[in-house]
Short mmCIF file of C-alpha atoms and ligand atoms in Angstrom, two decimals:
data_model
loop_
_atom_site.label_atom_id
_atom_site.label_comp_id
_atom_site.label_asym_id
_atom_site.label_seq_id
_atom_site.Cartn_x
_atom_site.Cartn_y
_atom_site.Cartn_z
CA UNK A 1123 -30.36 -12.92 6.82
CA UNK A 1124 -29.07 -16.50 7.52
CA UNK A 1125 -26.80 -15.73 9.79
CA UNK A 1126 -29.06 -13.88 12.04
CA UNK A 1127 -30.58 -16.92 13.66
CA UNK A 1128 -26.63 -17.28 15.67
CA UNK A 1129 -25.87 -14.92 18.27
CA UNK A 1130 -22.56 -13.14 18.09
CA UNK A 1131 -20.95 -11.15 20.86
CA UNK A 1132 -19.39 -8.15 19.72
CA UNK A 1133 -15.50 -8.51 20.38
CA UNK A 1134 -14.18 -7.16 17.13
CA UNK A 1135 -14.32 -3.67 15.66
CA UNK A 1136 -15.58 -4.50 11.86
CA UNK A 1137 -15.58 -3.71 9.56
CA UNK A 1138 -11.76 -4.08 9.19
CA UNK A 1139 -10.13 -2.66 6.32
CA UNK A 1140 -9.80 -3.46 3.03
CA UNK A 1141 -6.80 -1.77 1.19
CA UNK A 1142 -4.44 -2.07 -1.79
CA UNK A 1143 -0.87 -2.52 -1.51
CA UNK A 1144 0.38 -0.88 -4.34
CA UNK A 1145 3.86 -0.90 -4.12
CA UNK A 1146 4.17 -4.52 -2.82
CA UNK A 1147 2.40 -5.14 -5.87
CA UNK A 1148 4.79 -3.21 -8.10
CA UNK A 1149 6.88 -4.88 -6.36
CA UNK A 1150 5.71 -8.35 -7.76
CA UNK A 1151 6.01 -6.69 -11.54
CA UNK A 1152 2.45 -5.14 -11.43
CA UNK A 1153 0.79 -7.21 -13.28
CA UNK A 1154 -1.79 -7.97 -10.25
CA UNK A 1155 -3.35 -6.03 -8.14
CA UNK A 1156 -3.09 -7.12 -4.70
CA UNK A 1157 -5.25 -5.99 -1.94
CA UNK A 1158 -4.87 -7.03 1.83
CA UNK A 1159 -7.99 -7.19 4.43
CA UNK A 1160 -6.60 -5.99 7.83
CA UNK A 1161 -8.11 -8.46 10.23
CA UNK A 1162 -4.82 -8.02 12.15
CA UNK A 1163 -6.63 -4.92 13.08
CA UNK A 1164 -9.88 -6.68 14.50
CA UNK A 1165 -9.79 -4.92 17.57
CA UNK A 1166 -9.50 -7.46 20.06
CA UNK A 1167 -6.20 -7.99 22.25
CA UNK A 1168 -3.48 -7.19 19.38
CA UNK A 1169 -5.71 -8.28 16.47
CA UNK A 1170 -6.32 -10.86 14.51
CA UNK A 1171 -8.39 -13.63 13.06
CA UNK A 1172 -9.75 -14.81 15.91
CA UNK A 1173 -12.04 -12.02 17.20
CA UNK A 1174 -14.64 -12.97 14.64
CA UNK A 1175 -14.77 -16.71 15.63
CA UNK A 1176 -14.65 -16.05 19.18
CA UNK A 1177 -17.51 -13.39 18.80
CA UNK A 1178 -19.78 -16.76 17.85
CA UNK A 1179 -18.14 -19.12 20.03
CA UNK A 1180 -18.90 -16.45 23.08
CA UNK A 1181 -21.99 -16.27 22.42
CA UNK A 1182 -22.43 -19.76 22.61
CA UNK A 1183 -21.30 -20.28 25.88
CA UNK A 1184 -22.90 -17.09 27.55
CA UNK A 1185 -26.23 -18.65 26.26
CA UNK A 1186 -25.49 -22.36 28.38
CA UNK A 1187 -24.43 -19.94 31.21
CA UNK A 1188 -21.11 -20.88 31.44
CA UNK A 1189 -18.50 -18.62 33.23
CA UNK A 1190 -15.12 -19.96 32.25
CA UNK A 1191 -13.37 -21.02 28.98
CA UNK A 1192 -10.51 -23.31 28.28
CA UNK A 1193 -8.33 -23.57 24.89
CA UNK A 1194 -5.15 -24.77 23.90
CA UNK A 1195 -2.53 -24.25 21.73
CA UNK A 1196 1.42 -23.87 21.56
CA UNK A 1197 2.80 -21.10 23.89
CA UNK A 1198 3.02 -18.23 20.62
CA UNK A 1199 -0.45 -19.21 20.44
CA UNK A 1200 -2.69 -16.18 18.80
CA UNK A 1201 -5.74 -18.42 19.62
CA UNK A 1202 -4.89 -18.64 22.99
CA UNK A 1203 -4.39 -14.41 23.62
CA UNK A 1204 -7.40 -13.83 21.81
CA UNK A 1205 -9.34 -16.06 23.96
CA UNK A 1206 -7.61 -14.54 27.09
CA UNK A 1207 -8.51 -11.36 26.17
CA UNK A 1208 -12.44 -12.28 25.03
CA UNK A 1209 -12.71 -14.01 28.74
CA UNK A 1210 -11.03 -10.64 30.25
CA UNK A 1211 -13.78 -8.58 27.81
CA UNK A 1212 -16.30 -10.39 28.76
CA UNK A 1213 -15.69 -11.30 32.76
CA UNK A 1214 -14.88 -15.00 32.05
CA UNK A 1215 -11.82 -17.09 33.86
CA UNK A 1216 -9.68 -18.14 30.81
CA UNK A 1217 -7.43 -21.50 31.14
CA UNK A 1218 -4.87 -21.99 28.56
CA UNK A 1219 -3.48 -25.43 28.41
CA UNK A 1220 -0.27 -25.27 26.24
CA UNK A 1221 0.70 -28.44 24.35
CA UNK A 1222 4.27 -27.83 25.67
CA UNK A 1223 6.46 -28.72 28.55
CA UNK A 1224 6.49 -25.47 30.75
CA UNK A 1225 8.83 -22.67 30.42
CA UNK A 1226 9.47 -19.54 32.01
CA UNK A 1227 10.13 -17.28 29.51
CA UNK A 1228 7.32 -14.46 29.10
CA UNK A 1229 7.20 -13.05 25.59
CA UNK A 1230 5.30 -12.27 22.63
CA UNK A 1231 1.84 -13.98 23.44
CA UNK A 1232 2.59 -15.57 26.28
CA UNK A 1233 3.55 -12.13 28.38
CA UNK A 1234 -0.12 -10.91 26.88
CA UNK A 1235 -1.66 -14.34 28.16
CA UNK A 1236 -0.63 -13.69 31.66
CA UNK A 1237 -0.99 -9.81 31.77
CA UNK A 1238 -5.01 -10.80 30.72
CA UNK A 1239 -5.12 -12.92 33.66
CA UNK A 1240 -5.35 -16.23 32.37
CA UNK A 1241 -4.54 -19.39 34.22
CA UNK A 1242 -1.59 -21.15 32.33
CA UNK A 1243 -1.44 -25.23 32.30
CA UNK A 1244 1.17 -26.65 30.79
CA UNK A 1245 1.08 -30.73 29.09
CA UNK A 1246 3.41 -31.84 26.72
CA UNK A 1247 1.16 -34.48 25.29
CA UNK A 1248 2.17 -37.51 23.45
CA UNK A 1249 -0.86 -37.51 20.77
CA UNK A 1250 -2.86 -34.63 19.69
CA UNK A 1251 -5.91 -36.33 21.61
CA UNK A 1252 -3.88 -36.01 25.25
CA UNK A 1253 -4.39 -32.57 24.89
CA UNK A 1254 -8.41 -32.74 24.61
CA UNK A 1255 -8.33 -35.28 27.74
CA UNK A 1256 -6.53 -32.67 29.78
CA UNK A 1257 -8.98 -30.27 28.50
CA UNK A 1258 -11.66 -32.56 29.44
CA UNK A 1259 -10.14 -33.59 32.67
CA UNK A 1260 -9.30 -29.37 33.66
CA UNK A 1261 -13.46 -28.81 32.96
CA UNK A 1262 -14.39 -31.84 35.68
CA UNK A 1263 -12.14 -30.40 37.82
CA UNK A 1264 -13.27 -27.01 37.35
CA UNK A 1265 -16.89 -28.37 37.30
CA UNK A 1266 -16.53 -30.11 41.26
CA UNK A 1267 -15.02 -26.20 42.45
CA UNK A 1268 -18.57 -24.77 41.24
CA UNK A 1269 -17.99 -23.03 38.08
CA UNK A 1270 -18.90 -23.92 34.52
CA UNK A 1271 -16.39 -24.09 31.98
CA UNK A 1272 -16.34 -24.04 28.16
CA UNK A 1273 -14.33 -26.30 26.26
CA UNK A 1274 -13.00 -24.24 22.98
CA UNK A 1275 -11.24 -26.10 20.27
CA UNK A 1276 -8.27 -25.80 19.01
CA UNK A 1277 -8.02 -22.45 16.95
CA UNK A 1278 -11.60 -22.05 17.57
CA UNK A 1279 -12.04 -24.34 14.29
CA UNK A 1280 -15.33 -26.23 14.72
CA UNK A 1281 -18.38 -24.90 12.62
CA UNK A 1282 -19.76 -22.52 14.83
CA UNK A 1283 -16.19 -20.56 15.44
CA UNK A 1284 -16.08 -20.70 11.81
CA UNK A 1285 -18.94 -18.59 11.06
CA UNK A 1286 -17.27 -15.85 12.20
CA UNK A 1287 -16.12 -16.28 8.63
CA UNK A 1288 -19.14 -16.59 6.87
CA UNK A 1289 -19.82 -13.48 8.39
CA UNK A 1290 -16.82 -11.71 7.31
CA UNK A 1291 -17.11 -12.54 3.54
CA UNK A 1292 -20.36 -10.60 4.02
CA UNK A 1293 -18.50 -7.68 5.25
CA UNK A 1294 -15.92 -8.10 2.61
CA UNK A 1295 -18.61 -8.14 -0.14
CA UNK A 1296 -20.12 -5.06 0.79
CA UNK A 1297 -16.64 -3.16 0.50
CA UNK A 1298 -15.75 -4.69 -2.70
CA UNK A 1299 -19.07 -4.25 -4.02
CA UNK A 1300 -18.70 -0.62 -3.40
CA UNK A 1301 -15.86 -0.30 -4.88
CA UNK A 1302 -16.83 -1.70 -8.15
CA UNK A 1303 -13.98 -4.56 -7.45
CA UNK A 1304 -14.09 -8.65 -8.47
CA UNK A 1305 -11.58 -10.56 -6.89
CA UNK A 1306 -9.88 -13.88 -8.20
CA UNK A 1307 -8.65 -15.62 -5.37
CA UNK A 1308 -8.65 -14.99 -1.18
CA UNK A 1309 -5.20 -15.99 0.08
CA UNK A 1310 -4.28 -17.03 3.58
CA UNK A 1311 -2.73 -18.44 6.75
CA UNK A 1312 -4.31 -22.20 7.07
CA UNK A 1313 -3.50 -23.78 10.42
CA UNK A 1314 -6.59 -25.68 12.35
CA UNK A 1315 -8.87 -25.08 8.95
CA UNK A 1316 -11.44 -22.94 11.09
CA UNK A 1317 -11.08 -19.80 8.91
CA UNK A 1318 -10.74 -21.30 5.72
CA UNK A 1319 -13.80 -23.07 6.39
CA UNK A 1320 -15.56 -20.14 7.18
CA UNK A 1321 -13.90 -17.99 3.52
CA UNK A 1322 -14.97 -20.98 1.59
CA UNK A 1323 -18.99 -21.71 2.86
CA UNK A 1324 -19.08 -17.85 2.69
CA UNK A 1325 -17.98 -17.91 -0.95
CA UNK A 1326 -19.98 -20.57 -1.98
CA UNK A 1327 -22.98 -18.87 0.09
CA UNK A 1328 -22.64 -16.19 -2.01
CA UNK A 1329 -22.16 -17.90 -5.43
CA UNK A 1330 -18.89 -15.73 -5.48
CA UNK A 1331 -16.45 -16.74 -8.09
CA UNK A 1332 -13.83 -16.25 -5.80
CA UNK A 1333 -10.83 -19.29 -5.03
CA UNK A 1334 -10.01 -19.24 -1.36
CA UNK A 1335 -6.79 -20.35 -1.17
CA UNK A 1336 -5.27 -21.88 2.33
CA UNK A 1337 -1.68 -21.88 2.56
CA UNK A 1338 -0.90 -24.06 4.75
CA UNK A 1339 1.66 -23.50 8.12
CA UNK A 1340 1.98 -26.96 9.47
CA UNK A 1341 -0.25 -30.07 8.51
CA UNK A 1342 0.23 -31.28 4.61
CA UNK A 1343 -2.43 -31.01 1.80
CA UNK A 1344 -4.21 -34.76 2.78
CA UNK A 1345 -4.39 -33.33 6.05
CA UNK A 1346 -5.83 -30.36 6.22
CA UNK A 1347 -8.17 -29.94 2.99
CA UNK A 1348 -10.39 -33.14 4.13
CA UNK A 1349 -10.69 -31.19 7.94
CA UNK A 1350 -11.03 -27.71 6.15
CA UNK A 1351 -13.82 -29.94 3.66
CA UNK A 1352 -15.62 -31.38 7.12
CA UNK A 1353 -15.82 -28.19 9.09
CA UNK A 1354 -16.90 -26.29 5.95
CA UNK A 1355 -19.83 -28.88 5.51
CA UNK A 1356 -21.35 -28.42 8.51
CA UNK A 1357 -21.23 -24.93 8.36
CA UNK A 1358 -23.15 -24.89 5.42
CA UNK A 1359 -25.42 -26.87 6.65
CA UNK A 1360 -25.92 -25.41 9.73
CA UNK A 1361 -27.01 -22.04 7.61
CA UNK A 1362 -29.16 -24.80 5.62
CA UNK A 1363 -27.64 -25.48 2.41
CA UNK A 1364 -26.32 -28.83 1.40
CA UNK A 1365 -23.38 -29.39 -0.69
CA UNK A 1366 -20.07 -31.21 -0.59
CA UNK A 1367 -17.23 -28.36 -0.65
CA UNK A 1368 -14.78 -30.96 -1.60
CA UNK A 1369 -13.64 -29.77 -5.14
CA UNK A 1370 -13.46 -26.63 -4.23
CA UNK A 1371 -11.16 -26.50 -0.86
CA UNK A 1372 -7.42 -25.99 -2.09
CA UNK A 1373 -4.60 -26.06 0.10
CA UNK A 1374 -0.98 -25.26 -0.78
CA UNK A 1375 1.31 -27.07 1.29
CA UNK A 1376 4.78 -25.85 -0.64
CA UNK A 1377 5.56 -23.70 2.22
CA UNK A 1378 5.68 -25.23 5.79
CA UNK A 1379 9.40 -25.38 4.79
CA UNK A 1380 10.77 -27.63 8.20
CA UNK A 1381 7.52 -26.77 9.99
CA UNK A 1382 5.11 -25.19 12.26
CA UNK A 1383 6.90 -22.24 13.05
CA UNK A 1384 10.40 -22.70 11.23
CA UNK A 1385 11.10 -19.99 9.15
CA UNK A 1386 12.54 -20.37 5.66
CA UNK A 1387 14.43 -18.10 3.31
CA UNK A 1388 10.88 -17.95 1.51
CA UNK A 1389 8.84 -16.49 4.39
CA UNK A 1390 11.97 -14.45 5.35
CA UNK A 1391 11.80 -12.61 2.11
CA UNK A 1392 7.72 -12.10 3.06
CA UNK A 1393 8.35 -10.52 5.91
CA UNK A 1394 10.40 -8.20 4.79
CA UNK A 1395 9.40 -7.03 1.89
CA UNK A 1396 5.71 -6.00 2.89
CA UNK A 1397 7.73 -4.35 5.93
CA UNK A 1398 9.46 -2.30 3.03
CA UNK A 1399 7.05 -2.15 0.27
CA UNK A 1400 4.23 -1.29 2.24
CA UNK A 1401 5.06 -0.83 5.86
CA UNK A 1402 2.84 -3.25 6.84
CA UNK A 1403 3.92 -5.95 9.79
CA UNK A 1404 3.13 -9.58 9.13
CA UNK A 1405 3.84 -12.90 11.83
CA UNK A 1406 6.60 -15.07 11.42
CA UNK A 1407 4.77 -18.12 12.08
CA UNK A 1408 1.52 -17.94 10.22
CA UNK A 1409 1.30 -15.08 7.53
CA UNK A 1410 4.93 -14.76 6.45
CA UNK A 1411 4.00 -18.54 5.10
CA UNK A 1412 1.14 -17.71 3.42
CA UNK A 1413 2.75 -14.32 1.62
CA UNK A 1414 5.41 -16.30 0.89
CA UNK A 1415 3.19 -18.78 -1.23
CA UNK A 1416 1.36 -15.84 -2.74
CA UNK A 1417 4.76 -14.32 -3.65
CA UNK A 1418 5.36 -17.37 -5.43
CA UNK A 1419 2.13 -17.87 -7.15
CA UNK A 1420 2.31 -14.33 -8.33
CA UNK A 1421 5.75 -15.20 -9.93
CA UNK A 1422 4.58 -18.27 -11.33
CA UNK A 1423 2.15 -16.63 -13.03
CA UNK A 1424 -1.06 -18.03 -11.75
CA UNK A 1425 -3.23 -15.13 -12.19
CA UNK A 1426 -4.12 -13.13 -15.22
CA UNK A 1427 -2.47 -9.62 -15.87
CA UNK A 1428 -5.43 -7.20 -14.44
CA UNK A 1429 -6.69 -9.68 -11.79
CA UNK A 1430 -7.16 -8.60 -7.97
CA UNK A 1431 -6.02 -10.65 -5.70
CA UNK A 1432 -6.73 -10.45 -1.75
CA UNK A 1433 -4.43 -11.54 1.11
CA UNK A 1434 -6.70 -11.57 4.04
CA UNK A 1435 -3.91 -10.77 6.90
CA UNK A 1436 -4.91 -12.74 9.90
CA UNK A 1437 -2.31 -11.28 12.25
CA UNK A 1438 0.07 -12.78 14.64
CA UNK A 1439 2.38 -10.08 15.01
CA UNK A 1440 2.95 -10.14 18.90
CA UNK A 1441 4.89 -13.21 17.98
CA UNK A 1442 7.45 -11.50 16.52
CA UNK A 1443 8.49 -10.94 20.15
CA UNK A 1444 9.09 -13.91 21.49
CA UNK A 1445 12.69 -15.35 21.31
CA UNK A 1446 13.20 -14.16 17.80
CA UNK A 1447 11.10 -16.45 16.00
CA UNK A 1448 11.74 -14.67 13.09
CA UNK A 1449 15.51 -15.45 13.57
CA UNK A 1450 15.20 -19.39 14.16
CA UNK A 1451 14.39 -19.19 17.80
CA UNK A 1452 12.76 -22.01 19.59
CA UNK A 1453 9.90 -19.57 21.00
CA UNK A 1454 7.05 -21.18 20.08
C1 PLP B 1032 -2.15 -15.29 12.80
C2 PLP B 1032 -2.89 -16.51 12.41
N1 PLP B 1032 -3.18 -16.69 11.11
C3 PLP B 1032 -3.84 -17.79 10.68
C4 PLP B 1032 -4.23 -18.76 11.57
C5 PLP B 1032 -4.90 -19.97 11.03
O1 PLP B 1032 -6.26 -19.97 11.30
P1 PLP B 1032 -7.02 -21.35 11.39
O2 PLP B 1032 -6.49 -22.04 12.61
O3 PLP B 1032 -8.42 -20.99 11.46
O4 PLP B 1032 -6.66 -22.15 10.18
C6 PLP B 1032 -3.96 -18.61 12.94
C7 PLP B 1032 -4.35 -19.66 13.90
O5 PLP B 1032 -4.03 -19.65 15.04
C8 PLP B 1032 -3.27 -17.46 13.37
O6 PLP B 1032 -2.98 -17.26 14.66
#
């Protein structure tokens, strides 16, 4: 198989499941079917999308020998937890520099980062480049004390982090196969573009006829589907098969409302009615955006009566515990 020639370590517990949500689809007025693949249930430290990119990524530095890894992302960070907990699997040092001024608040993710043991650096950088300096300048320090650090990417998004999602349209193809199901579009939570990436060279792998459909959280449209396009492109091409993914990457940016981690009324209503249709926990800063974008697509009509549809739930829940994010709260 093509993917066999990259090692993976195995973090997650896959398969994850694939199941319908039936009455937040009646919910919707029944016309589609909606179906939800739990990769908040991955397995690894809470859950979440993660595992399966850090399972490559892992891998990857275990083979140059290296004994520590260093990410970044806000202090809610999913990423950053995930990684934490991989190093803590694994017996790596973890270093989490947080692109943030420090605080001393410990909640949600951040209580989980420290509880793994990870070494918390705080730099409220000025460009989104500072942040990769201090991550550069944290590995020559490291480096001088003896040990051998791994630099990880934001969200793990670079083409090897994304296989983790070639490898999980695999997974998902043997469940739907089995069931006899054909789905129209993959919905999700698009932040870094790692895992969208990763949907989209596995769909076009696979000659699927499947849309994979990145809502976006944060950056807009000419953002994030030329970075999704790039690190989808050298995925494919890493597994040997050149094409141009440009038509096909689609990002809805209707949703970021006020931004990264601002709720609005939209992903308010997301949150609460999976809670109450289907009793099924989504994240305030990542997948209550993207259900709120399906909700509205579903509305709008955008798919055919009869169609299945999949939200692939990336998870992000522990952030519902940090200073009521949900609420407004400047937690993250
Ligand atoms: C819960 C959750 N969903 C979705 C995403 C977006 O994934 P990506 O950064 O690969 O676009 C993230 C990223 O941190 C996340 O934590």
């Amino acid at each position: 198989m093509y993917l066999a020639k990259f090692p993976r370590v195995e973090l997650a517990t896959l398969p994850t499941a694939l199941q319908p949500a039936p009455r937040f689809s009646k919910a919707l007025g029944g016309k589609v079917n909606i179906w939800i693949k739990r990769d908040d249930n991955s397995g690894l430290t809470l859950g979440g999308n993660k595992a399966r990119k850090l399972e490559f990524l892992l891998a990857d530095a275990l083979r140059q020998g290296c004994d520590t890894l260093i990410t970044t992302g806000g202090p809610q960070s999913n990423h950053c937890r995930m990684t934490a907990g991989a190093a803590a699997k694994v017996g790596m040092q973890c270093h989490l520099v947080f692109s943030s001024s420090s605080f001393d608040l410990r909640q949600g993710n951040l209580l989980v980062d420290e509880l793994l043991g990870a070494q918390l650096h705080w730099c409220d950088p000025a460009e989104v480049d500072d942040i990769n300096k201090e991550m550069s300048k944290l590995a020559n320090e490291l480096q001088a004390q003896g040990r051998r650090p791994y630099i990880i990417p934001l969200g793990g998004s670079n083409s090897l982090g994304a296989m983790g999602y070639v490898y999980a349209v695999r997974e998902f193809l043997q469940q739907a196969d089995a069931l006899g199901l054909q789905f129209a579009s993959f919905v999700h939570a698009s932040g870094s573009g790692g895992t969208q990436a990763g949907l989209l060279a596995g769909t076009l792998l696979n000659h699927l006829q499947t849309d994979v459909i990145g809502v976006s959280v944060s950056r807009p449209r000419e953002n994030l589907e030329p970075r999704v396009g790039k690190i989808c492109k050298l995925v494919l091409s890493l597994l040997n098969y050149e094409l141009d993914p440009t038509e096909y990457v689609h990002v809805l940016d209707e949703f970021v409302g006020g931004g990264y981690g601002i709720p609005t009324p939209e992903s308010k209503e997301a949150l609460q009615l999976l809670a109450q249709t289907e009793g099924l926990i989504i994240d305030p800063v990542y997948t209550a955006k993207a259900v709120a974008g399906l909700i509205h697509e579903v509305r709008a009509g955008r798919w055919a009566e009869g169609s299945n549809v999949l939200f692939w739930h990336t998870g992000g829940s522990p952030a519902l515990f940090a200073d009521s994010i949900f609420w407004g709260g400047a937690g993250i």
